[in-house]
Tab-separated table of C-alpha atoms and ligand atoms in Angstrom:
chain	number	residue	atom	x	y	z
A	29	UNK	CA	30.456	5.153	9.814
A	30	UNK	CA	29.954	2.094	11.816
A	31	UNK	CA	27.751	2.489	14.948
A	32	UNK	CA	27.466	0.270	17.995
A	33	UNK	CA	24.540	-1.858	18.330
A	34	UNK	CA	22.347	-1.490	21.482
A	35	UNK	CA	22.372	-4.957	23.041
A	36	UNK	CA	19.325	-6.812	24.994
A	37	UNK	CA	18.503	-5.186	27.974
A	38	UNK	CA	18.814	-1.681	26.567
A	39	UNK	CA	15.236	0.041	27.131
A	40	UNK	CA	15.180	1.473	23.262
A	41	UNK	CA	14.636	-1.753	22.504
A	42	UNK	CA	11.218	-2.356	24.277
A	43	UNK	CA	9.840	0.956	23.242
A	44	UNK	CA	7.147	1.330	20.457
A	45	UNK	CA	8.931	3.513	17.601
A	46	UNK	CA	7.665	6.872	16.257
A	47	UNK	CA	6.842	7.765	12.746
A	48	UNK	CA	9.347	10.341	10.973
A	49	UNK	CA	8.667	12.576	8.441
A	50	UNK	CA	11.072	13.692	5.460
A	51	UNK	CA	12.508	16.589	7.258
A	52	UNK	CA	13.942	14.106	9.676
A	53	UNK	CA	17.759	15.616	10.053
A	54	UNK	CA	20.631	13.438	8.312
A	55	UNK	CA	18.068	10.666	7.099
A	56	UNK	CA	20.531	9.999	4.411
A	57	UNK	CA	23.892	9.855	6.417
A	58	UNK	CA	21.982	7.673	8.997
A	59	UNK	CA	20.746	5.250	6.168
A	60	UNK	CA	24.375	5.024	4.929
A	61	UNK	CA	25.871	4.162	8.803
A	62	UNK	CA	22.722	1.545	9.308
A	63	UNK	CA	24.012	-0.340	6.143
A	64	UNK	CA	27.707	-0.107	6.719
A	65	UNK	CA	26.709	-1.134	10.559
A	66	UNK	CA	24.716	-4.018	9.230
A	67	UNK	CA	27.184	-5.605	6.718
A	68	UNK	CA	29.808	-5.319	9.090
A	69	UNK	CA	27.986	-7.157	11.651
A	70	UNK	CA	26.881	-9.802	8.978
A	71	UNK	CA	23.235	-9.047	9.665
A	72	UNK	CA	20.192	-9.479	7.177
A	73	UNK	CA	18.394	-6.533	8.510
A	74	UNK	CA	18.798	-3.708	11.106
A	75	UNK	CA	16.204	-1.512	12.913
A	76	UNK	CA	16.819	1.792	14.366
A	77	UNK	CA	16.055	1.121	18.068
A	78	UNK	CA	19.204	-1.311	17.502
A	79	UNK	CA	21.186	1.588	16.696
A	80	UNK	CA	19.601	3.622	20.009
A	81	UNK	CA	17.034	5.236	17.758
A	82	UNK	CA	13.137	5.007	18.742
A	83	UNK	CA	11.893	5.629	15.128
A	84	UNK	CA	9.946	3.536	12.623
A	85	UNK	CA	12.702	2.557	10.236
A	86	UNK	CA	14.488	-0.968	9.477
A	87	UNK	CA	16.455	-2.079	6.376
A	88	UNK	CA	16.726	-5.437	4.947
A	89	UNK	CA	18.865	-7.071	2.718
A	90	UNK	CA	17.814	-10.539	2.053
A	91	UNK	CA	19.460	-11.042	-1.198
A	92	UNK	CA	22.584	-12.596	0.893
A	93	UNK	CA	20.724	-15.196	2.351
A	94	UNK	CA	19.119	-16.499	-0.451
A	95	UNK	CA	20.340	-19.472	-2.843
A	96	UNK	CA	22.419	-18.880	-5.705
A	97	UNK	CA	19.718	-19.724	-7.949
A	98	UNK	CA	17.192	-17.478	-6.132
A	99	UNK	CA	19.174	-14.354	-5.542
A	100	UNK	CA	16.396	-12.407	-7.675
A	101	UNK	CA	13.838	-12.986	-5.133
A	102	UNK	CA	15.640	-11.530	-2.506
A	103	UNK	CA	15.009	-7.809	-1.436
A	104	UNK	CA	17.467	-4.760	-0.563
A	105	UNK	CA	14.924	-1.947	0.920
A	106	UNK	CA	14.390	0.754	3.140
A	107	UNK	CA	11.192	0.642	5.366
A	108	UNK	CA	10.101	3.814	6.900
A	109	UNK	CA	6.845	4.361	8.998
A	110	UNK	CA	5.908	1.073	8.509
A	111	UNK	CA	2.399	-0.755	9.011
A	112	UNK	CA	1.507	-4.368	9.147
A	113	UNK	CA	-1.740	-4.284	7.194
A	114	UNK	CA	-2.315	-8.193	7.716
A	115	UNK	CA	-0.372	-11.402	7.984
A	116	UNK	CA	-1.780	-14.771	6.713
A	117	UNK	CA	-0.938	-18.055	5.919
A	118	UNK	CA	0.292	-21.132	7.890
A	119	UNK	CA	2.544	-20.476	10.931
A	120	UNK	CA	6.329	-21.863	10.174
A	121	UNK	CA	9.230	-22.437	12.211
A	122	UNK	CA	12.486	-20.615	11.280
A	123	UNK	CA	15.461	-20.385	13.269
A	124	UNK	CA	15.856	-16.559	13.989
A	125	UNK	CA	18.976	-14.611	15.480
A	126	UNK	CA	19.123	-11.016	16.231
A	127	UNK	CA	22.426	-8.507	16.500
A	128	UNK	CA	21.226	-7.196	19.687
A	129	UNK	CA	21.120	-10.763	21.272
A	130	UNK	CA	24.496	-12.262	20.200
A	131	UNK	CA	24.999	-16.283	20.148
A	132	UNK	CA	21.411	-17.044	20.663
A	133	UNK	CA	19.151	-18.146	18.286
A	134	UNK	CA	15.828	-20.389	18.561
A	135	UNK	CA	13.015	-21.251	16.308
A	136	UNK	CA	9.988	-18.816	15.892
A	137	UNK	CA	7.064	-19.528	14.388
A	138	UNK	CA	5.501	-16.697	12.234
A	139	UNK	CA	2.456	-16.570	9.601
A	140	UNK	CA	3.755	-17.132	6.169
A	141	UNK	CA	2.895	-13.861	4.361
A	142	UNK	CA	2.934	-10.394	5.442
A	143	UNK	CA	1.215	-7.211	3.948
A	144	UNK	CA	3.136	-3.951	4.765
A	145	UNK	CA	2.504	-0.423	4.000
A	146	UNK	CA	5.858	1.766	4.301
A	147	UNK	CA	7.684	4.584	2.843
A	148	UNK	CA	10.897	4.183	0.995
A	149	UNK	CA	13.893	6.558	1.573
A	150	UNK	CA	12.345	9.112	-0.881
A	151	UNK	CA	9.500	9.078	0.857
A	152	UNK	CA	7.206	7.253	-1.652
A	153	UNK	CA	4.679	5.114	-0.358
A	154	UNK	CA	4.480	1.445	-0.891
A	155	UNK	CA	1.755	-1.370	0.004
A	156	UNK	CA	3.114	-4.852	-0.675
A	157	UNK	CA	2.885	-8.574	-0.036
A	158	UNK	CA	5.898	-10.558	0.809
A	159	UNK	CA	6.175	-14.484	1.536
A	160	UNK	CA	8.762	-16.984	2.914
A	161	UNK	CA	12.026	-15.514	3.806
A	162	UNK	CA	11.318	-12.059	2.899
A	163	UNK	CA	8.374	-12.147	5.026
A	164	UNK	CA	10.366	-13.377	7.916
A	165	UNK	CA	13.153	-10.771	7.877
A	166	UNK	CA	10.262	-8.123	7.573
A	167	UNK	CA	8.463	-9.345	10.316
A	168	UNK	CA	11.877	-9.927	12.690
A	169	UNK	CA	12.681	-6.278	11.744
A	170	UNK	CA	9.088	-4.806	11.866
A	171	UNK	CA	8.582	-6.492	15.619
A	172	UNK	CA	11.989	-4.136	16.681
A	173	UNK	CA	9.885	-1.246	15.698
A	174	UNK	CA	6.990	-2.356	17.774
A	175	UNK	CA	9.246	-3.000	20.803
A	176	UNK	CA	9.211	-6.563	20.898
A	177	UNK	CA	12.400	-9.131	20.354
A	178	UNK	CA	12.555	-12.746	18.924
A	179	UNK	CA	13.426	-14.388	22.075
A	180	UNK	CA	9.996	-13.419	23.423
A	181	UNK	CA	8.468	-15.582	20.944
A	182	UNK	CA	10.412	-18.700	21.692
A	183	UNK	CA	8.462	-21.482	23.066
A	184	UNK	CA	8.288	-21.494	26.925
A	185	UNK	CA	11.042	-24.345	27.465
A	186	UNK	CA	13.784	-22.618	25.002
A	187	UNK	CA	12.966	-19.640	27.008
A	188	UNK	CA	13.798	-20.942	30.089
A	189	UNK	CA	16.929	-22.571	28.538
A	190	UNK	CA	18.485	-19.023	27.635
A	191	UNK	CA	17.279	-17.216	30.667
A	192	UNK	CA	20.879	-17.118	31.897
A	193	UNK	CA	22.268	-16.162	28.821
A	194	UNK	CA	20.224	-13.048	28.514
A	195	UNK	CA	21.049	-12.023	31.811
A	196	UNK	CA	24.888	-12.356	30.764
A	197	UNK	CA	24.065	-10.179	27.606
A	198	UNK	CA	22.536	-7.532	29.820
A	199	UNK	CA	25.352	-7.334	32.100
A	200	UNK	CA	27.635	-7.127	29.342
A	201	UNK	CA	29.096	-10.643	29.715
A	202	UNK	CA	29.277	-11.404	25.938
A	203	UNK	CA	31.493	-11.312	23.008
A	204	UNK	CA	30.650	-10.160	19.190
A	205	UNK	CA	32.612	-9.387	16.675
A	206	UNK	CA	31.394	-5.891	16.332
A	207	UNK	CA	30.800	-2.968	18.933
A	208	UNK	CA	27.768	-3.471	21.260
A	209	UNK	CA	26.577	-1.076	23.868
A	210	UNK	CA	25.284	-2.307	27.261
A	211	UNK	CA	22.715	-1.287	29.747
A	212	UNK	CA	24.127	0.167	32.624
A	213	UNK	CA	22.909	-1.614	35.490
B	28	ZN	ZN1	16.866	-8.316	15.836
């Protein structure tokens, strides 16, 4: 089932999300719905707060954005109760976008590598290091479960330039080819 995506301005996007355990009701169904929603909206990742749930869960398929000769470097994974242990390496700019903030893109600087501990969909624990594009997508989605949005990490001038468009999104004045759920003001 395709779920509506919570748009910029929705309080759930600004909340630090909570851990879940293996008893979480209908987790398999939720994951199926999140994959379906992400692919339908042409996303590379989606986090639970973006479908209105303040839980520490996000999914990523970076295989889609890898060059043809580098597909095997991409990842398709579920991250539950993730904790970033360490971010290392030089900061590098990369243009990010977000399904909750349609039509806005901008360069965000983040460290090259990330070490992350998380559980997969079978509640098996992992401790891994990612770099490059994979790290970037993980860092963006991880921010979602911490209640942080990429637009908060843009340079001050760029932030100023998008202020009005953010206001429009907040009040529902934006179109996307997937269903958005706006905050009622
Ligand atoms: Zn996002």
